[in-house]
Structure formats: C-alpha cells, structure tokens
Amino acid sequence: MNKNMVEELKKVCGDIIDDVEAIIAYRKKATEPREVLTVIESKEEIDSITLSPLSFNNPAKLLCQELNKRNGKIAVVAKGCDSRAIRQLVIEEKIDRERVYIIGISCPGVVDYRKFVKKVKFKLSEIESVELLDGKVVITAGSEKQEIPFDEVIFENCLYCSQPTPIEYDVLLGEPLEGRSDFSDIEEIEKLPLEDRWKFWSEEFKKCIRCHACRSVCPLCYCTECLVDPTNLAVSPMTPAEEKASYPRMLGKTISVEDNLFYHLVRVLHHAGRCAECGECERACPMGLPLRKLERKLQKVVVEVFGYKPGEEIPFLSKLDILPEGR
Amino acid sequence: MGDKKFDPKIVTFACNWCSYAGADLAGTSRLQYPPNIRIIRVMCSGMVNPALVLYAFKKGADGVVIAGCHPGDCHYNVGNYYAKKRVILLKELLNFVGFEDERLKLLWASASEGKKFAEEMTDFVDKIKELGPQEKLAEKR
C-alpha cells in the first residue's frame, strides 16, 4: 500500500469511470490522516482517491446502500475482508454480482487507528500521507518523516486474516499474499478454567454501553427488524400502558452483564458461518470490547465441528449430512 | 434459612409432535418425575431460537431442555437437525464465556418414550441440583 499502488488505483479508476455509475473508494479526511469511504461520480474527483494502511473501513455496507439507490454498475475498492463480505452478500442475494465491479486490493493488514494515534508524534492535522514500506508505516508531515514498525500498530484482527487477497475481483492490484488460519488466541482463552473465563468476559461486558454500534457497522447485520429492538412495536405517547407492558421484550434496557451478554451472544450466533471477519465491530466499539474473539470462537466451531470451509455457497446450517455424531 | 433446599426451575421446550406427547404419556402412565420441570409446547424443536433459551436463563431458569423428535422423525422433516446445530453452537459459545453448558440439554424423545422422558428428566434435575442455582445469566433485581 504505497504511492505506486495509489497511482495504479487512480489509473484503474480513470479507465472504468465511464463504464460505471459510481466508484466507492477511500479519501483522506481533511483534518485527520484517517480515511473515509466516499462515492465518486466524476473524473475530477478521482484525484482525491487515496489508499494506505489507514483505509480500514469495509465498503460492503455502503455498496448495498448505493446499489439500492442507483440502477447502474458500481465499482468498489475491496480488500480481502471486504471481498469476503461482498461474496457473502452475493450468496444471500443482497447484492447483484453483475452490477458490481470489484477492484481487489491485496492487503497486508490495516492499522489500528487507536494505537496509531498514540504512537504518532505529529499533530494529526499536519500529517500528509501514510504509507506502508517494507514492514514499516512511514508517516510524512511537511519535510519530516516518522517510521513506526507495522507490528506495533497493526489491527489485531489482521494478524489472523485467512485471505488477505480478495477471493473475488475483476482486477487485482498488488501481489497475492498468503493468509494464515489458526485459532491460537481462541485456544488460549479456552484453556482457562471456567470461572476465569466467566470473570474475563463479565469484566469485558460490564464495559459495554449497548450503543449498538457493532450492529450498525456490520455488513452482515442487515435485518430490518432486529431482535433487540422491535421497530414495528414503536411506543408513541398514545400507547396505553397496559399495551406497552404486553409488548414482547426479549432484552432489557439495562447495561448489566446479563443483558449485554444476551445481546452479544445473540448477535454473534446470527453470524455463525457468515462472518466476513473484517473486524468492523471491534473497530467501531467505543469501549474496546474484544468482540472478534466471540465471532472467531464461533468460526472455529463451525470449521472444526461442521467442516465448513469459508466462502462456501451453502450455509452449513442447511446441510443435513454434517450432523456431528456423539455430541 | 441455611438448610433451605435448592429447588431448581427447569424450562423444557417440548415439540408438539413427539416430546410433548411423550411427556403426556409419562403422565398418563403415572411415571414419577420431579415437579421442577415446566413444559412449554412448541411446534418444533427447530423453532427454539437461541434467544429463547438465553431468555429463560435470564429470567432465572436453572436449566433448559430442548426436547424434539429423533433425527429423521421430524414432522417438518428437518427441524430437529437445525435444533441440534443451534444447540451445539450455543453450548460452545456459553462454555466459551464461562457459563456451565451442562445447563442446556438437547433431548430426543418420541411419543412412545414416556419412560425415557421421565428418566432423562430425573437425571437432569439431579445434575442441576449438583450444579446449584444458576446466577450468572439471571437478572439481578
């Protein structure tokens, strides 16, 4: 993810802008080095496209929204995890693959912005560019440069990325990379005694403020009606008290450990065998909960018990021949 | 107060076609099983959303049993296969967060297995009595 790659990306975007209605890409924020997703519709805007280890957001959700708004084709810049999310949404018929042009990016991992902000010595508004060169994050601000080893600021989820190269693309930028697929972090927690695990998780879930940001950013949480807030049963000032009392409410409104755990367990269970492993939930969490650990645990069960292979078209739940014996 | 016996509350989701009839048979054939069990009739074990199980725990159940037809006997062909997969996932997840997964049990009981139903329930109640009250997921208020 260096300057050459950005030039290459701009060239690709310039070539296809006439064939597509819009391009979803990253653009640097004005006052921060962080990059945000943007929808590009004209040739002039292409110059603002950037790509760096700070291009961490998953465009799959925005892609869904844009596809619903428009009729034409949309190009999207996708890293390994983004392409997995798009693939899953194609399988679930939320995205028409014919209408999407995927510009695949071979991604060596992204930066954890919280760690990055702590390490960086410049003012955030002064930073001009961030690059990844030979395992080092090179930050340029004016004439000065700062180098941070990539290992110190890498987003934890990216360490366990199984497919850094997109599984589906129309054009690929960068060399294909090898992924890794082990569950060493999960096994470490599994080794702890039961009570210690409970202590660990209840401490973590005490922090949760139930802002539902993890649900809002997840590309696969697209249900119009979520279990945790029945939207069709909205309460208005005219609703009589006895009617309100009779509404089904699975989940309390407190932020006690029980309610938080309830919410997170149900949320994670809905992602069994579907999770794109992009880590958006963890990134969006204002309290820094290790939400990916729950998802990865489930992924581990799905892979080891049900023999599911990531990217499979048939959901493991609907396969009858994989009922494990002796359980 | 100290010697007050622990009386577990156990919620059983029994499928309409097999297990509920099985429980009924246990009753009509006058088999004894502990009165701690509250049976909720559902149309199929496949409709038991994991959220319902968690909800039961949240409301203070000490154990939850999901009872369905034997594999292959489901009235809706595959409902119990779904149930089994869901239960495996939920158990693994509950165990992972440090909750005793023995408190959740999946039971296959056909309509003619009143005896088996009564026996399994007796065993389960004994096990829950050993584990003690469930306080981890129960709401505290």
GROMACS .gro file of C-alpha atoms in nm:
model
  468
    1MET     CA    1   0.000   0.000   0.000
    2ASN     CA    2   0.244   0.261  -0.118
    3LYS     CA    3   0.236   0.551  -0.360
    4ASN     CA    4   0.274   0.328  -0.667
    5MET     CA    5  -0.035   0.138  -0.568
    6VAL     CA    6  -0.234   0.460  -0.530
    7GLU     CA    7  -0.124   0.571  -0.877
    8GLU     CA    8  -0.220   0.231  -1.014
    9LEU     CA    9  -0.558   0.254  -0.843
   10LYS     CA   10  -0.622   0.600  -0.984
   11LYS     CA   11  -0.536   0.473  -1.330
   12VAL     CA   12  -0.777   0.182  -1.298
   13CYS     CA   13  -1.048   0.415  -1.168
   14GLY     CA   14  -0.986   0.655  -1.457
   15ASP     CA   15  -1.027   0.369  -1.704
   16ILE     CA   16  -1.356   0.242  -1.569
   17ILE     CA   17  -1.528   0.562  -1.458
   18ASP     CA   18  -1.712   0.585  -1.791
   19ASP     CA   19  -1.848   0.232  -1.760
   20VAL     CA   20  -1.977   0.260  -1.407
   21GLU     CA   21  -2.212   0.496  -1.234
   22ALA     CA   22  -2.002   0.544  -0.926
   23ILE     CA   23  -1.685   0.426  -0.760
   24ILE     CA   24  -1.666   0.357  -0.389
   25ALA     CA   25  -1.315   0.435  -0.270
   26TYR     CA   26  -1.127   0.593   0.017
   27ARG     CA   27  -1.047   0.959   0.061
   28LYS     CA   28  -0.838   1.123   0.329
   29LYS     CA   29  -1.021   1.332   0.584
   30ALA     CA   30  -0.922   1.697   0.579
   31THR     CA   31  -0.803   1.726   0.936
   32GLU     CA   32  -0.701   1.371   1.009
   33PRO     CA   33  -0.484   1.108   0.843
   34ARG     CA   34  -0.776   0.869   0.873
   35GLU     CA   35  -0.951   0.773   0.554
   36VAL     CA   36  -1.322   0.754   0.494
   37LEU     CA   37  -1.533   0.588   0.230
   38THR     CA   38  -1.652   0.811  -0.045
   39VAL     CA   39  -1.869   0.778  -0.352
   40ILE     CA   40  -1.701   0.912  -0.664
   41GLU     CA   41  -1.912   1.005  -0.962
   42SER     CA   42  -1.693   1.222  -1.185
   43LYS     CA   43  -1.343   1.217  -1.334
   44GLU     CA   44  -1.229   1.524  -1.140
   45GLU     CA   45  -1.284   1.353  -0.808
   46ILE     CA   46  -1.053   1.065  -0.890
   47ASP     CA   47  -0.750   1.264  -0.779
   48SER     CA   48  -0.878   1.263  -0.422
   49ILE     CA   49  -0.864   0.883  -0.402
   50THR     CA   50  -0.612   0.751  -0.154
   51LEU     CA   51  -0.511   0.411  -0.032
   52SER     CA   52  -0.300   0.347   0.273
   53PRO     CA   53  -0.288   0.122   0.578
   54LEU     CA   54  -0.546   0.361   0.719
   55SER     CA   55  -0.808   0.260   0.460
   56PHE     CA   56  -0.968   0.027   0.708
   57ASN     CA   57  -1.343   0.062   0.667
   58ASN     CA   58  -1.549  -0.204   0.499
   59PRO     CA   59  -1.730  -0.069   0.192
   60ALA     CA   60  -1.979  -0.358   0.168
   61LYS     CA   61  -2.249  -0.179   0.365
   62LEU     CA   62  -2.214   0.141   0.164
   63LEU     CA   63  -2.216  -0.066  -0.154
   64CYS     CA   64  -2.551  -0.218  -0.056
   65GLN     CA   65  -2.700   0.123   0.007
   66GLU     CA   66  -2.565   0.270  -0.315
   67LEU     CA   67  -2.689  -0.024  -0.521
   68ASN     CA   68  -3.037   0.031  -0.386
   69LYS     CA   69  -3.022   0.398  -0.478
   70ARG     CA   70  -2.894   0.355  -0.833
   71ASN     CA   71  -2.965   0.141  -1.136
   72GLY     CA   72  -2.623   0.111  -1.293
   73LYS     CA   73  -2.300  -0.059  -1.215
   74ILE     CA   74  -2.084   0.038  -0.920
   75ALA     CA   75  -1.713  -0.017  -0.882
   76VAL     CA   76  -1.576  -0.080  -0.536
   77VAL     CA   77  -1.228  -0.089  -0.389
   78ALA     CA   78  -1.214  -0.404  -0.179
   79LYS     CA   79  -0.953  -0.559   0.044
   80GLY     CA   80  -0.954  -0.927   0.134
   81CYS     CA   81  -1.211  -0.896   0.410
   82ASP     CA   82  -1.431  -0.660   0.208
   83SER     CA   83  -1.446  -0.908  -0.077
   84ARG     CA   84  -1.549  -1.179   0.168
   85ALA     CA   85  -1.832  -0.958   0.291
   86ILE     CA   86  -1.940  -0.883  -0.066
   87ARG     CA   87  -1.924  -1.252  -0.154
   88GLN     CA   88  -2.142  -1.339   0.144
   89LEU     CA   89  -2.392  -1.069   0.049
   90VAL     CA   90  -2.398  -1.202  -0.307
   91ILE     CA   91  -2.470  -1.551  -0.173
   92GLU     CA   92  -2.750  -1.409   0.039
   93GLU     CA   93  -2.885  -1.224  -0.266
   94LYS     CA   94  -2.844  -0.880  -0.121
   95ILE     CA   95  -2.604  -0.776  -0.395
   96ASP     CA   96  -2.625  -0.848  -0.764
   97ARG     CA   97  -2.273  -0.950  -0.864
   98GLU     CA   98  -2.338  -0.837  -1.222
   99ARG     CA   99  -2.376  -0.483  -1.103
  100VAL     CA  100  -2.055  -0.471  -0.907
  101TYR     CA  101  -1.704  -0.419  -1.041
  102ILE     CA  102  -1.455  -0.521  -0.772
  103ILE     CA  103  -1.114  -0.358  -0.770
  104GLY     CA  104  -0.931  -0.605  -0.547
  105ILE     CA  105  -0.651  -0.487  -0.323
  106SER     CA  106  -0.403  -0.737  -0.186
  107CYS     CA  107  -0.395  -0.619   0.173
  108PRO     CA  108  -0.106  -0.679   0.413
  109GLY     CA  109  -0.322  -0.564   0.703
  110VAL     CA  110  -0.453  -0.233   0.825
  111VAL     CA  111  -0.352  -0.004   1.108
  112ASP     CA  112  -0.538   0.015   1.437
  113TYR     CA  113  -0.619   0.384   1.448
  114ARG     CA  114  -0.625   0.397   1.828
  115LYS     CA  115  -0.274   0.255   1.851
  116PHE     CA  116  -0.164   0.478   1.565
  117VAL     CA  117  -0.280   0.797   1.734
  118LYS     CA  118  -0.082   0.710   2.045
  119LYS     CA  119   0.239   0.639   1.854
  120VAL     CA  120   0.237   0.927   1.611
  121LYS     CA  121   0.443   1.230   1.713
  122PHE     CA  122   0.295   1.485   1.474
  123LYS     CA  123  -0.027   1.675   1.511
  124LEU     CA  124  -0.294   1.477   1.333
  125SER     CA  125  -0.388   1.770   1.109
  126GLU     CA  126  -0.028   1.807   0.987
  127ILE     CA  127   0.005   1.455   0.853
  128GLU     CA  128   0.012   1.449   0.476
  129SER     CA  129   0.046   1.086   0.390
  130VAL     CA  130   0.082   0.746   0.548
  131GLU     CA  131   0.248   0.464   0.360
  132LEU     CA  132   0.348   0.107   0.423
  133LEU     CA  133   0.704   0.032   0.309
  134ASP     CA  134   0.892  -0.287   0.396
  135GLY     CA  135   0.701  -0.360   0.716
  136LYS     CA  136   0.717  -0.001   0.836
  137VAL     CA  137   0.449   0.263   0.847
  138VAL     CA  138   0.604   0.581   0.708
  139ILE     CA  139   0.427   0.899   0.812
  140THR     CA  140   0.505   1.219   0.624
  141ALA     CA  141   0.426   1.562   0.766
  142GLY     CA  142   0.580   1.852   0.580
  143SER     CA  143   0.950   1.781   0.546
  144GLU     CA  144   0.959   1.544   0.842
  145LYS     CA  145   0.913   1.170   0.846
  146GLN     CA  146   0.835   0.918   1.115
  147GLU     CA  147   0.870   0.544   1.089
  148ILE     CA  148   0.672   0.304   1.305
  149PRO     CA  149   0.718  -0.074   1.277
  150PHE     CA  150   0.396  -0.215   1.131
  151ASP     CA  151   0.375  -0.483   1.400
  152GLU     CA  152   0.327  -0.219   1.667
  153VAL     CA  153   0.022  -0.060   1.512
  154ILE     CA  154  -0.137  -0.344   1.314
  155PHE     CA  155  -0.505  -0.410   1.378
  156GLU     CA  156  -0.517  -0.728   1.583
  157ASN     CA  157  -0.776  -0.893   1.362
  158CYS     CA  158  -0.546  -0.865   1.061
  159LEU     CA  159  -0.290  -1.090   1.229
  160TYR     CA  160  -0.532  -1.379   1.182
  161CYS     CA  161  -0.658  -1.289   0.837
  162SER     CA  162  -0.712  -1.605   0.637
  163GLN     CA  163  -0.741  -1.447   0.293
  164PRO     CA  164  -0.556  -1.114   0.258
  165THR     CA  165  -0.604  -1.136  -0.118
  166PRO     CA  166  -0.962  -1.084  -0.232
  167ILE     CA  167  -1.142  -1.407  -0.312
  168GLU     CA  168  -1.338  -1.236  -0.586
  169TYR     CA  169  -1.225  -0.948  -0.804
  170ASP     CA  170  -1.241  -0.809  -1.155
  171VAL     CA  171  -0.899  -0.652  -1.135
  172LEU     CA  172  -0.633  -0.713  -0.872
  173LEU     CA  173  -0.374  -0.465  -0.751
  174GLY     CA  174  -0.066  -0.586  -0.568
  175GLU     CA  175   0.090  -0.928  -0.529
  176PRO     CA  176  -0.128  -1.209  -0.390
  177LEU     CA  177  -0.048  -1.272  -0.024
  178GLU     CA  178  -0.056  -1.583   0.192
  179GLY     CA  179  -0.304  -1.589   0.478
  180ARG     CA  180  -0.297  -1.781   0.798
  181SER     CA  181  -0.572  -1.981   0.955
  182ASP     CA  182  -0.513  -2.075   1.314
  183PHE     CA  183  -0.711  -2.005   1.624
  184SER     CA  184  -0.425  -1.967   1.873
  185ASP     CA  185  -0.580  -1.667   2.052
  186ILE     CA  186  -0.908  -1.852   2.098
  187GLU     CA  187  -0.735  -2.166   2.222
  188GLU     CA  188  -0.558  -1.960   2.484
  189ILE     CA  189  -0.889  -1.846   2.630
  190GLU     CA  190  -1.033  -2.196   2.602
  191LYS     CA  191  -0.750  -2.329   2.819
  192LEU     CA  192  -0.853  -2.108   3.110
  193PRO     CA  193  -1.075  -2.265   3.378
  194LEU     CA  194  -1.446  -2.196   3.352
  195GLU     CA  195  -1.462  -1.943   3.635
  196ASP     CA  196  -1.169  -1.745   3.497
  197ARG     CA  197  -1.335  -1.726   3.159
  198TRP     CA  198  -1.654  -1.603   3.319
  199LYS     CA  199  -1.456  -1.342   3.510
  200PHE     CA  200  -1.281  -1.229   3.194
  201TRP     CA  201  -1.599  -1.198   2.989
  202SER     CA  202  -1.812  -1.044   3.261
  203GLU     CA  203  -1.543  -0.782   3.317
  204GLU     CA  204  -1.542  -0.712   2.945
  205PHE     CA  205  -1.917  -0.697   2.912
  206LYS     CA  206  -1.950  -0.471   3.211
  207LYS     CA  207  -1.793  -0.207   2.990
  208CYS     CA  208  -2.047  -0.238   2.710
  209ILE     CA  209  -2.278   0.063   2.690
  210ARG     CA  210  -2.505  -0.103   2.431
  211CYS     CA  211  -2.476   0.172   2.175
  212HIS     CA  212  -2.533  -0.099   1.912
  213ALA     CA  213  -2.250   0.042   1.702
  214CYS     CA  214  -2.128  -0.312   1.637
  215ARG     CA  215  -2.464  -0.389   1.485
  216SER     CA  216  -2.478  -0.070   1.282
  217VAL     CA  217  -2.143  -0.117   1.112
  218CYS     CA  218  -2.163  -0.488   1.047
  219PRO     CA  219  -2.215  -0.550   0.674
  220LEU     CA  220  -2.400  -0.873   0.753
  221CYS     CA  221  -2.638  -0.725   1.014
  222TYR     CA  222  -2.890  -0.614   0.758
  223CYS     CA  223  -3.215  -0.731   0.920
  224THR     CA  224  -3.472  -0.456   0.903
  225GLU     CA  225  -3.610  -0.570   1.232
  226CYS     CA  226  -3.362  -0.665   1.499
  227LEU     CA  227  -3.440  -0.887   1.791
  228VAL     CA  228  -3.307  -0.634   2.035
  229ASP     CA  229  -3.535  -0.350   1.932
  230PRO     CA  230  -3.870  -0.445   1.780
  231THR     CA  231  -3.918  -0.149   1.549
  232ASN     CA  232  -4.269  -0.242   1.444
  233LEU     CA  233  -4.381  -0.207   1.800
  234ALA     CA  234  -4.277   0.151   1.848
  235VAL     CA  235  -4.407   0.320   2.157
  236SER     CA  236  -4.584   0.651   2.099
  237PRO     CA  237  -4.733   0.889   2.353
  238MET     CA  238  -5.072   0.742   2.265
  239THR     CA  239  -4.975   0.386   2.352
  240PRO     CA  240  -5.162   0.278   2.662
  241ALA     CA  241  -4.953   0.150   2.948
  242GLU     CA  242  -5.106  -0.198   2.951
  243GLU     CA  243  -5.026  -0.237   2.581
  244LYS     CA  244  -4.668  -0.133   2.638
  245ALA     CA  245  -4.642  -0.380   2.920
  246SER     CA  246  -4.760  -0.662   2.696
  247TYR     CA  247  -4.504  -0.596   2.422
  248PRO     CA  248  -4.258  -0.876   2.389
  249ARG     CA  249  -3.927  -0.758   2.514
  250MET     CA  250  -3.652  -1.013   2.490
  251LEU     CA  251  -3.384  -0.784   2.602
  252GLY     CA  252  -3.388  -0.546   2.893
  253LYS     CA  253  -3.272  -0.191   2.856
  254THR     CA  254  -3.018  -0.210   3.132
  255ILE     CA  255  -2.647  -0.237   3.070
  256SER     CA  256  -2.599  -0.512   3.322
  257VAL     CA  257  -2.372  -0.804   3.233
  258GLU     CA  258  -2.668  -1.037   3.171
  259ASP     CA  259  -2.836  -0.811   2.920
  260ASN     CA  260  -2.511  -0.723   2.748
  261LEU     CA  261  -2.413  -1.086   2.723
  262PHE     CA  262  -2.756  -1.173   2.590
  263TYR     CA  263  -2.725  -0.912   2.318
  264HIS     CA  264  -2.375  -1.009   2.215
  265LEU     CA  265  -2.436  -1.384   2.219
  266VAL     CA  266  -2.744  -1.348   2.001
  267ARG     CA  267  -2.568  -1.109   1.767
  268VAL     CA  268  -2.275  -1.344   1.728
  269LEU     CA  269  -2.495  -1.651   1.683
  270HIS     CA  270  -2.660  -1.482   1.387
  271HIS     CA  271  -2.319  -1.459   1.223
  272ALA     CA  272  -2.224  -1.825   1.256
  273GLY     CA  273  -2.058  -1.928   0.933
  274ARG     CA  274  -2.132  -1.591   0.772
  275CYS     CA  275  -1.892  -1.352   0.941
  276ALA     CA  276  -1.663  -1.181   0.692
  277GLU     CA  277  -1.401  -1.127   0.962
  278CYS     CA  278  -1.347  -0.763   0.872
  279GLY     CA  279  -1.330  -0.652   1.234
  280GLU     CA  280  -1.561  -0.356   1.185
  281CYS     CA  281  -1.744  -0.439   1.509
  282GLU     CA  282  -1.427  -0.417   1.713
  283ARG     CA  283  -1.315  -0.103   1.536
  284ALA     CA  284  -1.647   0.069   1.593
  285CYS     CA  285  -1.673  -0.028   1.958
  286PRO     CA  286  -1.622   0.281   2.172
  287MET     CA  287  -1.540   0.069   2.475
  288GLY     CA  288  -1.288  -0.155   2.302
  289LEU     CA  289  -1.455  -0.489   2.364
  290PRO     CA  290  -1.285  -0.794   2.208
  291LEU     CA  291  -1.592  -0.878   2.000
  292ARG     CA  292  -1.394  -1.056   1.731
  293LYS     CA  293  -1.296  -1.321   1.984
  294LEU     CA  294  -1.658  -1.430   2.015
  295GLU     CA  295  -1.700  -1.437   1.639
  296ARG     CA  296  -1.376  -1.626   1.595
  297LYS     CA  297  -1.478  -1.881   1.853
  298LEU     CA  298  -1.792  -1.948   1.657
  299GLN     CA  299  -1.595  -1.962   1.333
  300LYS     CA  300  -1.371  -2.219   1.499
  301VAL     CA  301  -1.669  -2.436   1.596
  302VAL     CA  302  -1.819  -2.405   1.251
  303VAL     CA  303  -1.492  -2.504   1.086
  304GLU     CA  304  -1.392  -2.781   1.324
  305VAL     CA  305  -1.727  -2.936   1.410
  306PHE     CA  306  -1.922  -2.883   1.090
  307GLY     CA  307  -1.633  -2.894   0.845
  308TYR     CA  308  -1.738  -2.562   0.696
  309LYS     CA  309  -1.500  -2.403   0.452
  310PRO     CA  310  -1.501  -2.022   0.438
  311GLY     CA  311  -1.667  -1.895   0.125
  312GLU     CA  312  -1.888  -2.200   0.078
  313GLU     CA  313  -2.210  -2.125  -0.101
  314ILE     CA  314  -2.441  -2.347   0.103
  315PRO     CA  315  -2.489  -2.230   0.461
  316PHE     CA  316  -2.371  -2.500   0.698
  317LEU     CA  317  -2.698  -2.483   0.890
  318SER     CA  318  -2.893  -2.611   0.593
  319LYS     CA  319  -2.663  -2.903   0.517
  320LEU     CA  320  -2.808  -3.222   0.657
  321ASP     CA  321  -2.513  -3.451   0.603
  322ILE     CA  322  -2.288  -3.280   0.852
  323LEU     CA  323  -2.465  -3.356   1.176
  324PRO     CA  324  -2.176  -3.442   1.405
  325GLU     CA  325  -2.205  -3.771   1.590
  326GLY     CA  326  -2.151  -3.820   1.961
  327ARG     CA  327  -2.234  -3.472   2.072
  328MET     CA  328  -3.269  -2.037   5.613
  329GLY     CA  329  -2.940  -2.210   5.559
  330ASP     CA  330  -3.088  -2.556   5.519
  331LYS     CA  331  -3.345  -2.442   5.268
  332LYS     CA  332  -3.343  -2.693   4.990
  333PHE     CA  333  -3.250  -2.577   4.641
  334ASP     CA  334  -3.548  -2.629   4.418
  335PRO     CA  335  -3.437  -2.584   4.059
  336LYS     CA  336  -3.655  -2.433   3.791
  337ILE     CA  337  -3.623  -2.610   3.462
  338VAL     CA  338  -3.777  -2.493   3.139
  339THR     CA  339  -3.847  -2.757   2.879
  340PHE     CA  340  -3.927  -2.671   2.522
  341ALA     CA  341  -4.108  -2.982   2.402
  342CYS     CA  342  -4.202  -3.035   2.042
  343ASN     CA  343  -4.570  -3.075   1.974
  344TRP     CA  344  -4.544  -3.399   1.776
  345CYS     CA  345  -4.310  -3.621   1.977
  346SER     CA  346  -4.179  -3.492   2.304
  347TYR     CA  347  -4.495  -3.327   2.427
  348ALA     CA  348  -4.684  -3.645   2.354
  349GLY     CA  349  -4.402  -3.835   2.525
  350ALA     CA  350  -4.434  -3.618   2.832
  351ASP     CA  351  -4.807  -3.671   2.819
  352LEU     CA  352  -4.754  -4.045   2.805
  353ALA     CA  353  -4.525  -4.025   3.107
  354GLY     CA  354  -4.811  -3.854   3.287
  355THR     CA  355  -5.087  -4.090   3.176
  356SER     CA  356  -4.877  -4.395   3.259
  357ARG     CA  357  -4.825  -4.244   3.606
  358LEU     CA  358  -4.448  -4.231   3.590
  359GLN     CA  359  -4.289  -4.017   3.856
  360TYR     CA  360  -4.057  -3.741   3.760
  361PRO     CA  361  -3.958  -3.430   3.953
  362PRO     CA  362  -4.206  -3.141   3.951
  363ASN     CA  363  -3.930  -2.890   3.875
  364ILE     CA  364  -3.997  -2.911   3.506
  365ARG     CA  365  -4.206  -2.651   3.328
  366ILE     CA  366  -4.302  -2.765   2.985
  367ILE     CA  367  -4.355  -2.516   2.707
  368ARG     CA  368  -4.508  -2.667   2.398
  369VAL     CA  369  -4.356  -2.551   2.073
  370MET     CA  370  -4.447  -2.668   1.725
  371CYS     CA  371  -4.098  -2.793   1.652
  372SER     CA  372  -3.764  -2.805   1.829
  373GLY     CA  373  -3.631  -2.622   1.524
  374MET     CA  374  -3.824  -2.311   1.619
  375VAL     CA  375  -3.647  -2.270   1.950
  376ASN     CA  376  -3.447  -1.959   1.889
  377PRO     CA  377  -3.125  -1.947   2.092
  378ALA     CA  378  -3.257  -1.616   2.221
  379LEU     CA  379  -3.546  -1.802   2.386
  380VAL     CA  380  -3.300  -2.023   2.571
  381LEU     CA  381  -3.100  -1.723   2.685
  382TYR     CA  382  -3.422  -1.551   2.783
  383ALA     CA  383  -3.516  -1.844   3.002
  384PHE     CA  384  -3.176  -1.825   3.171
  385LYS     CA  385  -3.215  -1.451   3.209
  386LYS     CA  386  -3.547  -1.498   3.384
  387GLY     CA  387  -3.385  -1.730   3.631
  388ALA     CA  388  -3.419  -2.080   3.491
  389ASP     CA  389  -3.157  -2.313   3.633
  390GLY     CA  390  -3.167  -2.543   3.335
  391VAL     CA  391  -3.318  -2.555   2.989
  392VAL     CA  392  -3.412  -2.867   2.797
  393ILE     CA  393  -3.496  -2.869   2.431
  394ALA     CA  394  -3.685  -3.187   2.350
  395GLY     CA  395  -3.755  -3.290   1.995
  396CYS     CA  396  -3.821  -3.587   1.771
  397HIS     CA  397  -3.547  -3.835   1.688
  398PRO     CA  398  -3.339  -3.741   1.384
  399GLY     CA  399  -3.533  -3.838   1.077
  400ASP     CA  400  -3.868  -3.838   1.256
  401CYS     CA  401  -3.933  -3.466   1.249
  402HIS     CA  402  -4.283  -3.370   1.148
  403TYR     CA  403  -4.131  -3.090   0.941
  404ASN     CA  404  -3.859  -3.318   0.804
  405VAL     CA  405  -3.551  -3.127   0.918
  406GLY     CA  406  -3.646  -2.907   1.214
  407ASN     CA  407  -3.459  -3.115   1.470
  408TYR     CA  408  -3.141  -3.105   1.261
  409TYR     CA  409  -3.148  -2.728   1.286
  410ALA     CA  410  -3.214  -2.755   1.657
  411LYS     CA  411  -2.913  -2.977   1.708
  412LYS     CA  412  -2.679  -2.747   1.517
  413ARG     CA  413  -2.806  -2.443   1.705
  414VAL     CA  414  -2.767  -2.616   2.038
  415ILE     CA  415  -2.410  -2.717   1.957
  416LEU     CA  416  -2.320  -2.360   1.865
  417LEU     CA  417  -2.494  -2.213   2.167
  418LYS     CA  418  -2.335  -2.463   2.403
  419GLU     CA  419  -1.987  -2.395   2.271
  420LEU     CA  420  -2.043  -2.023   2.299
  421LEU     CA  421  -2.186  -2.042   2.651
  422ASN     CA  422  -1.894  -2.258   2.757
  423PHE     CA  423  -1.656  -2.009   2.600
  424VAL     CA  424  -1.791  -1.719   2.803
  425GLY     CA  425  -1.766  -1.928   3.120
  426PHE     CA  426  -2.122  -2.047   3.165
  427GLU     CA  427  -2.181  -2.413   3.253
  428ASP     CA  428  -2.307  -2.559   2.927
  429GLU     CA  429  -2.448  -2.865   3.108
  430ARG     CA  430  -2.742  -2.648   3.200
  431LEU     CA  431  -2.863  -2.672   2.844
  432LYS     CA  432  -2.970  -3.011   2.721
  433LEU     CA  433  -3.096  -3.141   2.395
  434LEU     CA  434  -3.314  -3.447   2.427
  435TRP     CA  435  -3.462  -3.672   2.164
  436ALA     CA  436  -3.785  -3.828   2.288
  437SER     CA  437  -4.052  -3.981   2.070
  438ALA     CA  438  -4.421  -4.000   2.155
  439SER     CA  439  -4.385  -4.356   2.283
  440GLU     CA  440  -4.088  -4.283   2.507
  441GLY     CA  441  -4.267  -4.164   2.818
  442LYS     CA  442  -4.038  -4.375   3.032
  443LYS     CA  443  -3.725  -4.234   2.872
  444PHE     CA  444  -3.859  -3.880   2.911
  445ALA     CA  445  -3.923  -3.931   3.282
  446GLU     CA  446  -3.582  -4.091   3.336
  447GLU     CA  447  -3.389  -3.825   3.148
  448MET     CA  448  -3.569  -3.551   3.334
  449THR     CA  449  -3.492  -3.711   3.670
  450ASP     CA  450  -3.124  -3.733   3.574
  451PHE     CA  451  -3.119  -3.376   3.455
  452VAL     CA  452  -3.279  -3.244   3.773
  453ASP     CA  453  -3.022  -3.433   3.979
  454LYS     CA  454  -2.743  -3.281   3.772
  455ILE     CA  455  -2.879  -2.929   3.811
  456LYS     CA  456  -2.913  -2.985   4.185
  457GLU     CA  457  -2.544  -3.070   4.192
  458LEU     CA  458  -2.453  -2.760   3.993
  459GLY     CA  459  -2.653  -2.535   4.222
  460PRO     CA  460  -2.853  -2.226   4.138
  461GLN     CA  461  -2.782  -2.050   3.812
  462GLU     CA  462  -2.677  -1.696   3.890
  463LYS     CA  463  -2.455  -1.597   3.603
  464LEU     CA  464  -2.713  -1.511   3.342
  465ALA     CA  465  -3.011  -1.449   3.571
  466GLU     CA  466  -3.108  -1.087   3.603
  467LYS     CA  467  -3.040  -0.947   3.944
  468ARG     CA  468  -3.321  -0.730   4.059
   0.00000   0.00000   0.00000
